């Protein structure tokens, strides 16, 4: 199992809460994705399948990585279940500004706590993904698109998908999951038995392939 956080975005560079906002890759992010593919090729990896989110930064990272592996023909499954954690009303806001307005302790709770949710996004807010035409058109359960999520909430959709869909596809295959920081953090918490009170210490670099040996 190859796990890859998307390459760096302009939001990452500016220190903004991104969540479900569809921020594209920065030039540095495309370079990271290209290097990820070259690293995998140098170590002899051949991918059989890719799972990614509905967010363009993860999709483009997967495409660039596959291009370096000369594997653009392999199946790519896109699912909202692998989307980044939904940051609610914090989406698009500066992390430094939130820390200054609400204090470091509250900032850390909203950003890295396992169970604490950030403030909800209004159903009428442009930050609410339920107002995005793509989710209204293609997501059967569009009315249940989250207004905000804790890491636990995020895991409540990513982990069942991993166990029910991705897991069965892993037999005798090498699979790439290209996703976002908190979706991957929750997956690693599950795979590596990271305690709830220490999951906030798990750092996932942009554009660096993480290899998990199922054996």
Coordinates of C-alpha atoms in Angstrom, one line a residue:
X1 CA 0.0 0.0 0.0
X2 CA 1.4 3.3 -1.1
X3 CA 0.0 6.4 0.7
X4 CA 0.6 9.8 -0.8
X5 CA -0.5 13.2 0.5
X6 CA -1.1 15.6 -2.4
X7 CA 1.6 18.0 -3.4
X8 CA 1.8 21.5 -1.9
X9 CA -0.9 24.0 -2.8
X10 CA -1.0 27.7 -2.6
X11 CA -3.3 27.3 0.4
X12 CA -0.5 25.3 2.1
X13 CA 2.0 28.0 1.3
X14 CA -0.2 30.7 2.8
X15 CA -1.1 28.7 5.9
X16 CA -4.9 28.5 5.2
X17 CA -7.4 26.0 6.4
X18 CA -8.3 24.1 3.2
X19 CA -10.6 21.2 4.0
X20 CA -13.0 20.5 1.1
X21 CA -12.1 23.7 -0.7
X22 CA -10.8 22.7 -4.1
X23 CA -7.4 24.3 -4.0
X24 CA -5.1 23.3 -6.9
X25 CA -1.5 22.3 -6.8
X26 CA 1.2 25.0 -6.6
X27 CA 4.2 24.6 -9.0
X28 CA 6.1 23.2 -6.0
X29 CA 3.3 20.7 -5.5
X30 CA 3.6 19.5 -9.1
X31 CA 7.3 19.1 -8.6
X32 CA 6.7 17.0 -5.5
X33 CA 4.3 14.7 -7.2
X34 CA 6.8 14.3 -10.1
X35 CA 9.5 13.4 -7.6
X36 CA 7.2 11.0 -5.8
X37 CA 6.7 9.1 -9.1
X38 CA 10.4 9.0 -9.8
X39 CA 11.1 7.7 -6.3
X40 CA 8.6 4.9 -6.7
X41 CA 10.1 4.0 -10.1
X42 CA 13.7 4.0 -8.7
X43 CA 12.6 1.6 -6.0
X44 CA 10.9 -0.8 -8.4
X45 CA 7.3 -0.1 -7.6
X46 CA 4.6 -0.9 -10.2
X47 CA 1.1 0.2 -9.3
X48 CA -2.1 -1.7 -10.1
X49 CA -4.8 0.7 -9.0
X50 CA -5.3 4.2 -7.5
X51 CA -7.9 5.5 -5.1
X52 CA -8.2 9.2 -4.6
X53 CA -10.6 11.9 -3.4
X54 CA -12.8 14.2 -5.4
X55 CA -10.4 17.1 -4.7
X56 CA -8.3 18.2 -7.7
X57 CA -5.1 18.5 -5.7
X58 CA -5.2 14.8 -4.9
X59 CA -6.3 13.8 -8.4
X60 CA -3.6 15.8 -10.1
X61 CA -1.0 14.4 -7.7
X62 CA -2.0 10.9 -8.7
X63 CA -1.9 11.7 -12.4
X64 CA 1.6 13.3 -12.2
X65 CA 2.9 10.4 -10.1
X66 CA 1.4 7.8 -12.6
X67 CA 2.9 9.7 -15.5
X68 CA 6.4 9.3 -14.1
X69 CA 5.7 5.6 -13.7
X70 CA 4.4 5.4 -17.3
X71 CA 1.2 4.0 -15.8
X72 CA -1.5 6.4 -16.8
X73 CA -3.6 3.5 -18.1
X74 CA -4.3 1.9 -14.7
X75 CA -7.7 2.3 -13.0
X76 CA -8.3 5.4 -10.8
X77 CA -11.2 5.4 -8.4
X78 CA -12.3 8.8 -7.1
X79 CA -14.5 9.0 -4.0
X80 CA -15.6 11.8 -1.7
X81 CA -15.1 9.4 1.2
X82 CA -11.3 10.1 0.9
X83 CA -11.8 13.9 0.9
X84 CA -9.9 15.9 3.5
X85 CA -11.5 16.7 6.8
X86 CA -14.2 19.4 6.6
X87 CA -13.0 22.4 8.5
X88 CA -16.4 24.1 8.6
X89 CA -16.4 27.9 9.1
X90 CA -12.6 27.9 9.3
X91 CA -12.3 26.9 5.6
X92 CA -10.2 29.4 3.7
X93 CA -9.1 31.3 6.8
X94 CA -5.6 32.0 7.9
X95 CA -4.3 29.6 10.6
X96 CA -2.2 32.4 12.2
X97 CA -5.3 34.7 12.3
X98 CA -7.4 32.0 14.0
X99 CA -4.6 31.4 16.6
X100 CA -4.4 35.1 17.3
X101 CA -8.2 35.6 17.6
X102 CA -9.0 32.5 19.6
X103 CA -5.7 31.6 21.3
X104 CA -3.3 28.8 20.7
X105 CA -5.1 26.2 22.8
X106 CA -8.4 26.6 20.9
X107 CA -6.5 26.7 17.6
X108 CA -4.8 23.4 18.4
X109 CA -8.1 21.9 19.5
X110 CA -9.8 22.8 16.2
X111 CA -6.8 21.9 14.1
X112 CA -5.5 18.7 15.6
X113 CA -7.9 17.3 18.2
X114 CA -9.3 13.9 17.6
X115 CA -12.9 14.7 18.7
X116 CA -13.3 18.5 18.7
X117 CA -15.1 19.9 15.7
X118 CA -14.4 23.4 14.3
X119 CA -17.4 25.8 14.1
X120 CA -20.0 24.7 11.6
X121 CA -20.3 26.2 8.1
X122 CA -23.7 27.7 7.4
X123 CA -25.8 25.8 4.8
X124 CA -25.9 29.1 2.9
X125 CA -22.1 29.7 3.0
X126 CA -20.0 29.4 -0.1
X127 CA -17.6 27.3 2.0
X128 CA -20.3 24.6 2.5
X129 CA -19.6 21.9 -0.1
X130 CA -23.3 20.9 -0.2
X131 CA -23.7 24.1 -2.4
X132 CA -21.2 22.8 -4.9
X133 CA -22.8 21.7 -8.1
X134 CA -20.6 18.6 -8.3
X135 CA -21.8 17.3 -4.9
X136 CA -25.4 18.1 -5.7
X137 CA -25.2 16.4 -9.0
X138 CA -23.2 13.3 -8.3
X139 CA -23.5 12.6 -4.6
X140 CA -26.7 10.7 -3.8
X141 CA -26.5 11.8 -0.1
X142 CA -25.7 15.4 -0.9
X143 CA -27.9 16.6 2.0
X144 CA -25.6 14.7 4.4
X145 CA -22.4 16.6 3.2
X146 CA -20.8 17.6 6.5
X147 CA -20.9 21.2 7.8
X148 CA -17.8 20.5 9.9
X149 CA -15.8 17.4 11.0
X150 CA -13.5 16.3 13.8
X151 CA -10.7 13.9 12.9
X152 CA -13.0 11.1 14.3
X153 CA -15.8 12.2 12.0
X154 CA -13.5 12.1 9.0
X155 CA -12.4 8.6 10.0
X156 CA -16.0 7.5 10.3
X157 CA -16.2 7.8 6.5
X158 CA -12.6 7.0 5.4
X159 CA -12.0 3.9 7.5
X160 CA -15.1 1.9 6.5
X161 CA -14.4 2.7 2.8
X162 CA -10.8 1.4 3.3
X163 CA -12.0 -1.7 5.0
X164 CA -14.9 -2.4 2.6
X165 CA -13.6 -1.3 -0.8
X166 CA -9.8 -0.7 -0.8
X167 CA -8.9 -3.6 1.5
X168 CA -10.3 -6.3 -0.7
X169 CA -8.5 -4.9 -3.7
X170 CA -5.1 -5.2 -2.1
X171 CA -4.6 -9.0 -2.5
X172 CA -1.6 -9.5 -4.8
X173 CA -1.7 -5.9 -5.8
X174 CA 0.1 -2.6 -5.1
X175 CA -2.4 0.2 -4.6
X176 CA -1.9 3.9 -4.3
X177 CA -4.1 6.1 -2.1
X178 CA -3.6 9.8 -3.0
X179 CA -5.4 11.9 -0.5
X180 CA -5.1 14.8 2.0
X181 CA -3.4 15.2 5.4
X182 CA -6.2 14.3 7.9
X183 CA -7.7 11.6 5.8
X184 CA -4.2 10.0 5.7
X185 CA -3.6 10.8 9.4
X186 CA -6.8 8.8 10.3
X187 CA -5.8 5.9 8.1
X188 CA -2.3 5.7 9.7
X189 CA -4.0 5.9 13.1
X190 CA -6.0 2.8 12.1
X191 CA -3.1 0.9 10.4
X192 CA -0.4 1.7 12.9
X193 CA -2.5 1.6 16.1
X194 CA -1.7 5.2 17.0
X195 CA -3.3 6.2 20.3
X196 CA -6.0 8.8 20.2
X197 CA -4.0 11.2 22.5
X198 CA -0.9 11.0 20.2
X199 CA -2.4 11.1 16.7
X200 CA -1.9 14.9 16.7
X201 CA 1.8 14.2 16.6
X202 CA 1.7 12.4 13.3
X203 CA 3.1 14.6 10.5
X204 CA 2.4 13.8 6.9
X205 CA 4.7 15.6 4.5
X206 CA 3.3 16.8 1.1
X207 CA 4.3 14.7 -1.9
X208 CA 6.2 12.0 0.0
X209 CA 5.2 8.4 -0.7
X210 CA 4.6 6.4 2.5
X211 CA 4.9 2.6 2.1
X212 CA 2.8 0.3 4.3
X213 CA 3.7 -3.4 4.0
X214 CA 0.6 -5.4 4.7
X215 CA 2.7 -8.4 5.9

